[in-house]
Coordinates of C-alpha atoms and ligand atoms in Angstrom, one line a residue:
X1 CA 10.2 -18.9 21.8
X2 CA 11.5 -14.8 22.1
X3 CA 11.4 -12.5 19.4
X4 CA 15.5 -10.9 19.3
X5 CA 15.4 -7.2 19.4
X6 CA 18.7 -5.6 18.1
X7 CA 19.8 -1.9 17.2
X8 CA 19.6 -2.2 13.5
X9 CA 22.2 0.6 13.2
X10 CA 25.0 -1.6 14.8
X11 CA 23.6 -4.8 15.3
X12 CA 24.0 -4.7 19.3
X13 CA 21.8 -6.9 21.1
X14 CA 18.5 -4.8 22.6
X15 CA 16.8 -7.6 24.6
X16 CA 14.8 -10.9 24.2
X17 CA 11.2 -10.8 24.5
X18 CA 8.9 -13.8 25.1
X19 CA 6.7 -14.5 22.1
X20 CA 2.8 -15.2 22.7
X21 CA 2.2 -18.9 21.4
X22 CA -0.5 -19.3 18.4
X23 CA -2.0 -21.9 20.7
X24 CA -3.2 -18.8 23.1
X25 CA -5.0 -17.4 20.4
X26 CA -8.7 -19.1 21.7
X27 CA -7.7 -17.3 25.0
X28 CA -7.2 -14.0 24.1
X29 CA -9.9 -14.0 22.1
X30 CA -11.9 -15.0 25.3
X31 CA -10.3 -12.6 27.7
X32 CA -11.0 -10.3 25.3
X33 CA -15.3 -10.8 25.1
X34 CA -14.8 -10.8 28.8
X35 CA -13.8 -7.7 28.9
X36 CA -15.8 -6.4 27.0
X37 CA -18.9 -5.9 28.5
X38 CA -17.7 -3.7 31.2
X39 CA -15.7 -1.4 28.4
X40 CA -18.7 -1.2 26.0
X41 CA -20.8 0.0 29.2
X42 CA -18.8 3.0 30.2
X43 CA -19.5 6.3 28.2
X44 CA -17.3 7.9 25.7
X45 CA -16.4 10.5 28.0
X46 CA -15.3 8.2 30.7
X47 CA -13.5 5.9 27.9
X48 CA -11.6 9.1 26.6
X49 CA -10.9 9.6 30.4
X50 CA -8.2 6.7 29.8
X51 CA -7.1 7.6 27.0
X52 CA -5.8 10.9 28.7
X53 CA -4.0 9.3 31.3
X54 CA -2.3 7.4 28.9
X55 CA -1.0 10.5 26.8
X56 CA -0.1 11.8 30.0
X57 CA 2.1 9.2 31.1
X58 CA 3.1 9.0 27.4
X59 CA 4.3 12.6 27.6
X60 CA 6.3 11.9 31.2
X61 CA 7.8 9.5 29.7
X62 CA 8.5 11.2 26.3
X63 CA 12.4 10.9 26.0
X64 CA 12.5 7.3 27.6
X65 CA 9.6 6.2 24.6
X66 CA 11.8 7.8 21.8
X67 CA 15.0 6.3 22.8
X68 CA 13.2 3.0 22.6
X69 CA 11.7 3.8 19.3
X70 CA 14.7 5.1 18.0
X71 CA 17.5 2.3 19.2
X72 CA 14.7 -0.5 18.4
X73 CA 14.1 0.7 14.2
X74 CA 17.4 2.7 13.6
X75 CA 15.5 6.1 13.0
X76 CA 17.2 9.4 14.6
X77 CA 16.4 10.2 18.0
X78 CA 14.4 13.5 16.5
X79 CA 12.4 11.8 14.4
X80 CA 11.3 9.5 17.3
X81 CA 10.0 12.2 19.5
X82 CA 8.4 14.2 16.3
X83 CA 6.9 11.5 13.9
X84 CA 6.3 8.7 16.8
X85 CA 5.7 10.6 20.3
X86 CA 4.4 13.3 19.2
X87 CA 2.0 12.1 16.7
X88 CA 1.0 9.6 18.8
X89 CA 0.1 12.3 21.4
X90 CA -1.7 14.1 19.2
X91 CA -3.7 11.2 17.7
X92 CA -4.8 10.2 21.5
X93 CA -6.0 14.0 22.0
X94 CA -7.7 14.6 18.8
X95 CA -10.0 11.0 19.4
X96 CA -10.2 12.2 23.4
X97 CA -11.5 15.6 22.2
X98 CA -13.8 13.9 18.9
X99 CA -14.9 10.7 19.6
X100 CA -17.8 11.7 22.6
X101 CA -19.5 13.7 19.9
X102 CA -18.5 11.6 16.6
X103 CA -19.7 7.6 17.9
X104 CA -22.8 9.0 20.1
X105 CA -26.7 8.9 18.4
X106 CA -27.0 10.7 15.5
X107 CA -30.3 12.4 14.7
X108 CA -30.9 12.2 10.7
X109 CA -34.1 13.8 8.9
X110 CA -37.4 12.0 8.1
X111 CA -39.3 12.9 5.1
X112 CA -42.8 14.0 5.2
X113 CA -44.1 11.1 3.9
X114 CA -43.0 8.9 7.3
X115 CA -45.3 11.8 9.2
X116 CA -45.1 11.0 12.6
X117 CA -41.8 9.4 12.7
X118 CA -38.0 9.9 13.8
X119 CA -35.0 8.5 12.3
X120 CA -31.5 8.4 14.1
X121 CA -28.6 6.1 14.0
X122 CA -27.3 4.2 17.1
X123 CA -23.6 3.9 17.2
X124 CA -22.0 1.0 19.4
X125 CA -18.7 -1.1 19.6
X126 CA -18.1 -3.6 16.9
X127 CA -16.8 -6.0 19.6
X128 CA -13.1 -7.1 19.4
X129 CA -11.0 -5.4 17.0
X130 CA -8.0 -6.7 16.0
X131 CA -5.2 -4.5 15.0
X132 CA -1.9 -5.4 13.4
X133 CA 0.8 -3.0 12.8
X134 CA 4.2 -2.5 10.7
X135 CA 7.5 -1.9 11.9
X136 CA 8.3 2.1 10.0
X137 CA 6.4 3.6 12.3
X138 CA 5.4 1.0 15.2
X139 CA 4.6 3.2 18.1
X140 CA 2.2 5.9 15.7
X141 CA 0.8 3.4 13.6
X142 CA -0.1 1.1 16.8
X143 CA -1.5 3.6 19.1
X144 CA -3.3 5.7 16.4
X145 CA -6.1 3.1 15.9
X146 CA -5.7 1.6 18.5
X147 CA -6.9 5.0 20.4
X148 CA -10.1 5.1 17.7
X149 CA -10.8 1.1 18.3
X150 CA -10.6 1.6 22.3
X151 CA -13.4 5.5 22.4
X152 CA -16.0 3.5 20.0
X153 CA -15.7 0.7 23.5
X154 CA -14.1 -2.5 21.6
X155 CA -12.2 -4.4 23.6
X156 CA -8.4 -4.2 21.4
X157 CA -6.1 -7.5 20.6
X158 CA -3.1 -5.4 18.7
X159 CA -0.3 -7.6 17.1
X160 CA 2.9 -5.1 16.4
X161 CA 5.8 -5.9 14.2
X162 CA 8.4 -8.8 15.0
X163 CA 10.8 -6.9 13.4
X164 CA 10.5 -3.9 16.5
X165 CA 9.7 -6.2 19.5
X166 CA 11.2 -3.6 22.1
X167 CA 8.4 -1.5 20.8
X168 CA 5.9 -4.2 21.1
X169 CA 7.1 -4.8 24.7
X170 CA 7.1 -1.1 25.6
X171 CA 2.9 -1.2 24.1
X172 CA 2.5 -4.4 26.4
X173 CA 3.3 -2.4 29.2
X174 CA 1.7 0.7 28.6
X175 CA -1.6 -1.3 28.1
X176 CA -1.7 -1.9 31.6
X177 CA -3.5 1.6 32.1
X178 CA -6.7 0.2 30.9
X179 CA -8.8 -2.0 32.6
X180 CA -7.9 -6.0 32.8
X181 CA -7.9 -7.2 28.7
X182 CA -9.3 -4.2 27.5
X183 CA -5.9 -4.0 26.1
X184 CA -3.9 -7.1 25.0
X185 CA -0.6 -6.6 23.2
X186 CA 0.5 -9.9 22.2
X187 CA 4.0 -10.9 20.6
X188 CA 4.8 -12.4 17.6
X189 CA 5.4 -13.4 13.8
X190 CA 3.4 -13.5 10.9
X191 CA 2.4 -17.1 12.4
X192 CA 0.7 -15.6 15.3
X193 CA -0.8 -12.7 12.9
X194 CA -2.0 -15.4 11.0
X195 CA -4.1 -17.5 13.7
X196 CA -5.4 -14.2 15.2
X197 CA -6.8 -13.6 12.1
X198 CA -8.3 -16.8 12.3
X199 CA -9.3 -16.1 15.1
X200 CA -12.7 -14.8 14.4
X201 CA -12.3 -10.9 15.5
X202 CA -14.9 -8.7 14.7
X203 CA -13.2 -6.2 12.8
X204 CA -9.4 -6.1 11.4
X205 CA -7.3 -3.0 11.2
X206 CA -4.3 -4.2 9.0
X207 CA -1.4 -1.9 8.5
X208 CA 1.3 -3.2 6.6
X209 CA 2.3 -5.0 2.9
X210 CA -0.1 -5.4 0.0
X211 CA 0.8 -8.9 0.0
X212 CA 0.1 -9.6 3.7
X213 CA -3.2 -7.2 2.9
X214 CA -4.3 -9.5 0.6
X215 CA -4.0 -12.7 3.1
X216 CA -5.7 -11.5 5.7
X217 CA -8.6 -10.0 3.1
X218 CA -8.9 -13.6 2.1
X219 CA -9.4 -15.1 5.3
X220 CA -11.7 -12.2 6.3
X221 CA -13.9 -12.7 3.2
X222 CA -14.7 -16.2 4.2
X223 CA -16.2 -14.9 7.5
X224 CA -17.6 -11.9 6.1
X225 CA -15.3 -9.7 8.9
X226 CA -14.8 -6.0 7.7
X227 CA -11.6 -4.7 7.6
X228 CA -9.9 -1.6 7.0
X229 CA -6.6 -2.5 5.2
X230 CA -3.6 0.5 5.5
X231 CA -1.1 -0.8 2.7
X232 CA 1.8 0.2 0.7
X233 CA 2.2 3.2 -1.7
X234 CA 4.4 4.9 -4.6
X235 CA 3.6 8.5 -4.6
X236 CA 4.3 11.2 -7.0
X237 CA 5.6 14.5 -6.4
X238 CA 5.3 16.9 -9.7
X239 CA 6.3 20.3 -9.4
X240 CA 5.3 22.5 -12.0
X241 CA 7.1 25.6 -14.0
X242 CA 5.3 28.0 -11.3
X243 CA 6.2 26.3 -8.2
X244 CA 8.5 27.9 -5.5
X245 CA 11.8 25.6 -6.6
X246 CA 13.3 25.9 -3.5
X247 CA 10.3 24.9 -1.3
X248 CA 9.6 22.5 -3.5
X249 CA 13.3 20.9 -3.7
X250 CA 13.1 20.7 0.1
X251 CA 10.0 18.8 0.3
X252 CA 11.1 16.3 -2.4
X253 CA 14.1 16.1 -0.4
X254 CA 12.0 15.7 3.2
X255 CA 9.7 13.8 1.5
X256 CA 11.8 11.0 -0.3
X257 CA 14.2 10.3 2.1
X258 CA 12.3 11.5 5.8
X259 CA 12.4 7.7 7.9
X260 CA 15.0 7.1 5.1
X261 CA 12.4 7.0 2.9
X262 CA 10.2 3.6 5.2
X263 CA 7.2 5.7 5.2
X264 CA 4.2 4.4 3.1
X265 CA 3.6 8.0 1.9
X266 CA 7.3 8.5 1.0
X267 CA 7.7 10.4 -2.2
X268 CA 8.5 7.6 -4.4
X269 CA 8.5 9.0 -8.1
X270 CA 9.4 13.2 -8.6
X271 CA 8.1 14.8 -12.0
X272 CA 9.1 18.3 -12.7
X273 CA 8.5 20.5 -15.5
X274 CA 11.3 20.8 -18.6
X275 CA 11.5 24.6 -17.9
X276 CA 12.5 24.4 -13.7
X277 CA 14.3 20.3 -14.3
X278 CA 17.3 21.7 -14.3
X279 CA 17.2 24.2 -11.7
X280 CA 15.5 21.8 -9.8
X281 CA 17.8 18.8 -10.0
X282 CA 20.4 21.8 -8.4
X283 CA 18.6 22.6 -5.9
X284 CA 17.7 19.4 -4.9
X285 CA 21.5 17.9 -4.7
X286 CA 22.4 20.8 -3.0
X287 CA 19.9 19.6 -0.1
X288 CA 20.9 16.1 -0.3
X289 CA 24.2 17.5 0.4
X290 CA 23.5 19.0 3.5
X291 CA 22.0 16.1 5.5
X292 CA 23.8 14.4 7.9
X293 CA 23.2 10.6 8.5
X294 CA 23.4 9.3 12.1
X295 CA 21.0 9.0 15.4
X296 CA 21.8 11.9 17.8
X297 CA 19.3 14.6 18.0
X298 CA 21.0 17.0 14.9
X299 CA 21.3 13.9 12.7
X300 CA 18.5 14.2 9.9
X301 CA 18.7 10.4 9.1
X302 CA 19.1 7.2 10.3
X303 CA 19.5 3.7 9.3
X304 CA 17.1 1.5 8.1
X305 CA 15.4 -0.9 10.4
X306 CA 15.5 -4.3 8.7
X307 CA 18.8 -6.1 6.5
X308 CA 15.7 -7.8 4.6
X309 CA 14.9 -3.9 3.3
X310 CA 18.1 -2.7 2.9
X311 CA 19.0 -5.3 0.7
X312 CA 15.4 -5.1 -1.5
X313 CA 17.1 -0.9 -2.0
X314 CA 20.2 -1.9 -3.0
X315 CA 18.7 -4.2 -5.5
X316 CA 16.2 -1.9 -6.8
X317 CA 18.9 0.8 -7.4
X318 CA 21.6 -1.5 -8.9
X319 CA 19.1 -2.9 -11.3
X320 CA 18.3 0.6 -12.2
X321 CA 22.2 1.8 -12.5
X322 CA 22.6 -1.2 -14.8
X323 CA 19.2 -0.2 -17.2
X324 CA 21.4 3.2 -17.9
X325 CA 19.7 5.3 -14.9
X326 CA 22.0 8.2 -13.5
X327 CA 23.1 8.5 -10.0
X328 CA 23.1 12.2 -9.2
X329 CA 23.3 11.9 -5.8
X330 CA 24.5 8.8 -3.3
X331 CA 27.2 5.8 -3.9
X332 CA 27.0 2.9 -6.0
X333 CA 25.6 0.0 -4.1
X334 CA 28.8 -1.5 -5.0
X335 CA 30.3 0.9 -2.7
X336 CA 27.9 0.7 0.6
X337 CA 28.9 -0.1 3.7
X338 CA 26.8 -3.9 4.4
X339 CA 28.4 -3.7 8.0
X340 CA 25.7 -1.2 8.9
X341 CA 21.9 -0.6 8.0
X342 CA 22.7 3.0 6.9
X343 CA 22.1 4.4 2.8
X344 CA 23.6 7.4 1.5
X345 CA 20.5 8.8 0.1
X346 CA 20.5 8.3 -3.5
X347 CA 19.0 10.2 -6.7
X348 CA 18.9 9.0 -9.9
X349 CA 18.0 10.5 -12.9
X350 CA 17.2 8.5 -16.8
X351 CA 15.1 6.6 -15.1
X352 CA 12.5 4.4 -17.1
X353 CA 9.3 2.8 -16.9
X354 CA 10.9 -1.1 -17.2
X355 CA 13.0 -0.4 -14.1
X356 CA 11.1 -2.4 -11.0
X357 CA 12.4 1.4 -9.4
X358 CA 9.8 3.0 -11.4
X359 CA 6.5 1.0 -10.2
X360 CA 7.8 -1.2 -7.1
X361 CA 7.9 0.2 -3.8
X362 CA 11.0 0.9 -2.8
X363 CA 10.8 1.8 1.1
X364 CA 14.6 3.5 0.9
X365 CA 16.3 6.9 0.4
X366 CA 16.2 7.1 -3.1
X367 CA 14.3 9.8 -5.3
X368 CA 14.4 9.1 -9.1
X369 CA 13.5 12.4 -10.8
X370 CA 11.6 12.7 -14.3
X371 CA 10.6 15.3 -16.4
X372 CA 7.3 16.1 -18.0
X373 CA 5.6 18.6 -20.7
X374 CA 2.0 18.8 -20.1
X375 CA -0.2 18.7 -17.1
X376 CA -2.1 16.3 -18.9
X377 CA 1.1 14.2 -19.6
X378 CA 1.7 14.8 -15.6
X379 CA -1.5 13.7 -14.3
X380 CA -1.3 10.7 -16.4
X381 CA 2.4 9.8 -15.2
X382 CA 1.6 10.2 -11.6
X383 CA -1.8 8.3 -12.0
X384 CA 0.7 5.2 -13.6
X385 CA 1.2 2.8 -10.8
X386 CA -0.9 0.0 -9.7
X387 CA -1.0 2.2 -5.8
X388 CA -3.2 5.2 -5.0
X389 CA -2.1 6.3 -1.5
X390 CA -1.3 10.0 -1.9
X391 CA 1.2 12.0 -3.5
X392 CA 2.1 16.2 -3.4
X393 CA 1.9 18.6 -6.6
X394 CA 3.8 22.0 -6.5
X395 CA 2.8 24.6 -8.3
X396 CA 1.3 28.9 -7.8
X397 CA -1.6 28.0 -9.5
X398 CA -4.2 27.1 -7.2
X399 CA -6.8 26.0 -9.4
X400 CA -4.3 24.1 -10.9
X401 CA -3.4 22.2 -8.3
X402 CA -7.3 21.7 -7.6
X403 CA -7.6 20.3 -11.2
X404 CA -4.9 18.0 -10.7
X405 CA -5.7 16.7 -7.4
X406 CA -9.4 16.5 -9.0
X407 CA -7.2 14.0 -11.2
X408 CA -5.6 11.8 -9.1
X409 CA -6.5 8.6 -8.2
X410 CA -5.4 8.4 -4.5
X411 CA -6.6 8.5 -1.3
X412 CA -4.2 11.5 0.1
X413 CA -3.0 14.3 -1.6
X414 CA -0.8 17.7 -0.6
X415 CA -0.9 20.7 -2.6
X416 CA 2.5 22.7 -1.9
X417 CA 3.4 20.5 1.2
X418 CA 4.1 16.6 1.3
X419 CA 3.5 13.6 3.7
X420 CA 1.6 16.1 6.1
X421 CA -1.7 15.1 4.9
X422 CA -2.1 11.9 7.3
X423 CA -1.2 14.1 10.2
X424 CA -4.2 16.0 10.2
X425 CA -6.6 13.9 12.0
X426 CA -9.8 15.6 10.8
X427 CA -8.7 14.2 7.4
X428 CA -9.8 10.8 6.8
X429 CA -6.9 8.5 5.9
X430 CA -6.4 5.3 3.8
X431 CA -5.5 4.5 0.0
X432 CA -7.3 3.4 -3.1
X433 CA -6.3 0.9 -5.9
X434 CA -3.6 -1.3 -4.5
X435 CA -2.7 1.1 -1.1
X436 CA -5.9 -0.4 0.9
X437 CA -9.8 -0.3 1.8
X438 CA -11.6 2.0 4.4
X439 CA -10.5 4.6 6.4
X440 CA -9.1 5.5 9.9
X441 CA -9.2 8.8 11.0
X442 CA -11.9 11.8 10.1
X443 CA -15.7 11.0 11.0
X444 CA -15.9 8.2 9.2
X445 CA -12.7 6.8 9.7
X446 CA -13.4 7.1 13.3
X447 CA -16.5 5.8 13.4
X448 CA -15.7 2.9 11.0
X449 CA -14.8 1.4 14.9
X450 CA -18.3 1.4 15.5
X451 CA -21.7 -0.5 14.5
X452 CA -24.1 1.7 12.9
X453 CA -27.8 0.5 13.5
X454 CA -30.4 2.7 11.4
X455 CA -33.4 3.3 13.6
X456 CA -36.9 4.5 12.4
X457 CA -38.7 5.0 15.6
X458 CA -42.9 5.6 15.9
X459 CA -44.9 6.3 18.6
X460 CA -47.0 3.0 18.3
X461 CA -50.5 5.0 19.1
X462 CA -51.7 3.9 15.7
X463 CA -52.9 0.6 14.8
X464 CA -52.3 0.7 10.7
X465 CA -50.2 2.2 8.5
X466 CA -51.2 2.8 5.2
X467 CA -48.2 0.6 3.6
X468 CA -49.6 -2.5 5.6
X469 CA -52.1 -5.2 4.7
X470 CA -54.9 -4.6 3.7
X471 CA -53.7 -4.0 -0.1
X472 CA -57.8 -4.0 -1.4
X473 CA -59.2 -0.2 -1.7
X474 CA -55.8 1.3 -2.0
X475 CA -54.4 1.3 -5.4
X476 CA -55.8 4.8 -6.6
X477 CA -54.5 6.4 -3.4
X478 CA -51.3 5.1 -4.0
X479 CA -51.2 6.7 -7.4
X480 CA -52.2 9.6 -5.9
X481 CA -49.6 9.5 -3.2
X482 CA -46.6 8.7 -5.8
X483 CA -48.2 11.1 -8.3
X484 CA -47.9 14.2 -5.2
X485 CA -44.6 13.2 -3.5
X486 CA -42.6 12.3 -6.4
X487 CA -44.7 13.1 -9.7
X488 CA -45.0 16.8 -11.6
X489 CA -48.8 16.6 -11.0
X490 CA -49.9 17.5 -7.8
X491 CA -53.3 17.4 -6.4
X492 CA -52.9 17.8 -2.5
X493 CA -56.8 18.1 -2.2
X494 CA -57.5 14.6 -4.2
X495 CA -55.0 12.7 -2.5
X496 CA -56.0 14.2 1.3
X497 CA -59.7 13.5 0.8
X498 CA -58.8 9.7 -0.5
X499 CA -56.3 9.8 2.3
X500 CA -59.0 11.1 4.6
X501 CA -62.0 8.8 3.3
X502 CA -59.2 5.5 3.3
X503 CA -58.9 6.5 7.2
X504 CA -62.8 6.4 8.0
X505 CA -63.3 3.1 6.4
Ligands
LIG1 P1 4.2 -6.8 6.6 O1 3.0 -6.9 5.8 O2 5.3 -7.6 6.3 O3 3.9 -6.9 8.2 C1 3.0 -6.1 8.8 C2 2.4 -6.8 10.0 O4 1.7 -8.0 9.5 C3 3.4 -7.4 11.0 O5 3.0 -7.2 12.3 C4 3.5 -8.9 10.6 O6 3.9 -9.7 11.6 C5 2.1 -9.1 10.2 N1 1.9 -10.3 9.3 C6 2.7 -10.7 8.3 N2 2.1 -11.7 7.7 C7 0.9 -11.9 8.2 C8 -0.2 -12.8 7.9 N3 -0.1 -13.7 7.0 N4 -1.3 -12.7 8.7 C9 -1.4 -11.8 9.6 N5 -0.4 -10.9 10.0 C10 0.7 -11.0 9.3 O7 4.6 -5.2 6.4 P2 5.8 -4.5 7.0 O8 7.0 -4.9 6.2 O9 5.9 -4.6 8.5 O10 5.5 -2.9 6.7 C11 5.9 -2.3 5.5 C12 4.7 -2.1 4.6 O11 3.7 -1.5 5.3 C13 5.1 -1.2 3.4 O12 4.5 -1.8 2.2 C14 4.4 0.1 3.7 O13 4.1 0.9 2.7 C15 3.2 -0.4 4.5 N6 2.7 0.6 5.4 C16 1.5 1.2 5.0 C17 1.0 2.3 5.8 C18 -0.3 2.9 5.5 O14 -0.8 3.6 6.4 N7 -0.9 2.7 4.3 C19 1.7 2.7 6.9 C20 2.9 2.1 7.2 C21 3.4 1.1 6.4

């Protein structure tokens, strides 16, 4: 069996890559414990030592990687390098740089009641971690964790996206700069997703659908495997009376319809103020205007990548046009061109909660803009979606914006900016509600790669401890004890002399 790869922008034929059978899956799995020993034993600093190369030979081969990227999921050749190359440069040097100090030993304080003891928490490799990965963003979204799984010293199976299989080839390849299996990029449908899953890994990093989420939570639940699940979004933009209207009608404009709008952050849902909507709305066509659609370097958007996505867009917004919504900006889907994967981007005004556009992810070019009154009305309208992944508020109010991200129920939010959030790696990154569980990124999205074992370490010089057997002679000293450590009555002198005379007997 091969997995097609072609140009969703013209339909030309890419390549033909062999697809890994589900029947492998017992073997990978297997290559993958055997490699693991020998991963797991090197240090952090050696393991990051890898990782470098890699971005090296990722930035050599910078241009080559964005083509590929670019002709395999239609986006322009810019975006490729920026969102893709870059950020998945950047991700490799921020986990080189953090992940020696972040998954070593960690030294934690003992109270004084454990005199005499030490606590720290031992970090190690969860084992094999399997990672599957979407097609928006299949170089980034792959390499990302898969750079966290590999520092913590798992051994990595990572599944990408049969819709971008030049991608996944291009990953296969590149894993070669790791040591035998360390690595193994397999090939293949949601089949082959599925038996991996089966496949007992140790931990699952899903990045992709709610309803694929959801699977793959249910198959991990009978096994009891954690898993960090990356999933889909709707996010809200408001801009409020005080906002800069012009910034802000560029972001909404960068942020709806950046990736033609196939980015799980993608601004979904705009609400703006009654006293800026109309200036707004202005500003915002006006921006719309301006962007040309193509792949070249100067083109600001592409196509989309799938037929199966274009044609769930040009549903949404047709049902919407036919429930009374406006179209400000964009054509009639009546009027797009099906020979192509391209869309117009397209904003629509009227819109109303009983349109699927209003709570369904749309994954397209499309901005439907709303107006509000209130903050409270605001908070509540951008809270109303069954997702939580992030969203953007605009406003010159700082504490404001600090009240109303205080308010939100997501797990990413940008105060005057939009998307950037998840590009700070420092920032731990996943949703709430709907969008996901666990991190990836930050400390503890970085060390979420990792087993933590709490240690409590003694000397051993002692033969008893006061909490062991035997129980008889100890009950008032106990009282004592509680009655000093945690009580408002203190007698130090009491308790030490019981302590003292408990000791002697
Ligand atoms: P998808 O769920 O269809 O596929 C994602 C991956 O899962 C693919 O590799 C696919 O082969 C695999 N898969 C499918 N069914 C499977 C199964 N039953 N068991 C195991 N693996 C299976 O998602 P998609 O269409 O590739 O990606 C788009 C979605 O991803 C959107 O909803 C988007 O919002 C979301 N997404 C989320 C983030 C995030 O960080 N939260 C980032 C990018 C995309």
């Amino acid at each position: 069996m091969v997995l097609k790869a072609q140009a969703p922008s013209d339909g030309a034929v890419l390549g033909s890559f062999e697809e890994t059978p589900a029947a492998e899956t017992g073997r990978i799995y297997e290559n993958s414990r055997a490699a693991r020993d020998s991963w797991a034993t090197l240090s952090t600093v050696q393991r990051s030592a890898y990782l470098k190369r890699f971005r090296h030979v990722l930035i050599d081969l910078q241009e080559e990687i964005a083509d590929i990227i670019s002709a395999s999921t239609g986006k322009t050749k810019t975006d490729a390098l920026t969102t893709e190359v870059m950020g998945a440069a950047d991700a490799l040097k921020h986990v080189e740089k953090e992940a020696p100090g972040l998954m070593s030993n960690e030294k934690v304080k003992t109270p004084i009641h454990f005199a005499g003891k030490a606590s720290y928490i031992n970090r190690k490799p969860r084992g094999t971690v399997l990672i599957i990965s979407p097609w928006n963003f299949p170089f980034q979204l792959a390499v990302s964790p898969v750079a966290e799984a590999l520092a913590a010293g798992n051994t990595v199976i990572l599944k990408p996206s049969e819709d971008t299989p030049m991608v996944g080839e291009l990953l296969r390849r590149l894993a070669a700069l790791f040591p035998k299996d360390v690595l193994q990029v397999v090939m293949g449908d949601p089949d082959l997703g599925e038996a991996l899953t089966s496949g007992n890994p140790d931990f699952i990093h899903f990045t992709g659908s709610v309803s694929t989420g959801r699977k793959i939570q249910e198959k991990a639940a009978k096994e009891l495997i954690p898993t960090t699940l990356e999933l889909g979004g709707k996010d809200a933009m408001t801009v409020f009376e005080d906002a800069n209207v012009t910034r802000a009608a560029k972001a909404a404009v960068w942020g709806s319809f950046h990736n033609s709008g196939q980015v799980c952050l993608s601004t979904e849902r705009v609400f703006v103020q009654k006293g800026i909507y109309d200036s707004f709305l202005t500003e915002v066509k006006q921006e719309a205007a301006k962007l040309r659609q193509g792949q070249d370097t100067d083109a600001d958007i592409g196509s989309m990548t799938t037929r199966r996505q274009y044609d769930h867009v040009k549903e949404q917004v047709q049902e919407a046009l036919d429930q009374g919504a406006v179209l400000e900006t964009g054509k009639v889907p009546a009027n797009w061109d099906d020979s192509n994967l391209f869309i117009e981007p397209v904003i629509l005004t009227n819109v109303t909660p009983s349109m699927a556009l209003w709570s369904v992810e749309t994954f397209g070019p499309v901005m439907p803009i709303m107006a509000f009154e209130t903050e409270k009305e605001a908070v509540t309208l951008a809270n109303d979606t069954e997702y939580g992944l992030g969203g953007s508020v605009f406003t010159s109010d700082i504490p404001r914006a600090e009240r109303f991200t205080a308010g939100m129920k997501t797990g990413n939010m940008n105060i005057n900016e939009v998307l950037l959030s998840v590009a700070n790696f420092y920032l731990p990154y996943g949703g709430v509600k709907n969008s996901g569980i666990g991190k990836y990124h930050g400390r503890d999205g970085m060390r979420s790669f990792c087993i933590e074992t709490s240690v409590l370490a003694d000397k051993g010089t002692e033969d008893n401890e006061i909490i062991w057997y035997p129980n008889a002679g100890k009950y008032d000293l106990f009282l004592d004890m509680i009655s000093n450590f945690w009580g408002q009555r203190r007698n130090w002198k009491s308790f030490i002399q019981s302590y003292m005379n408990l000791n002697k007997s």
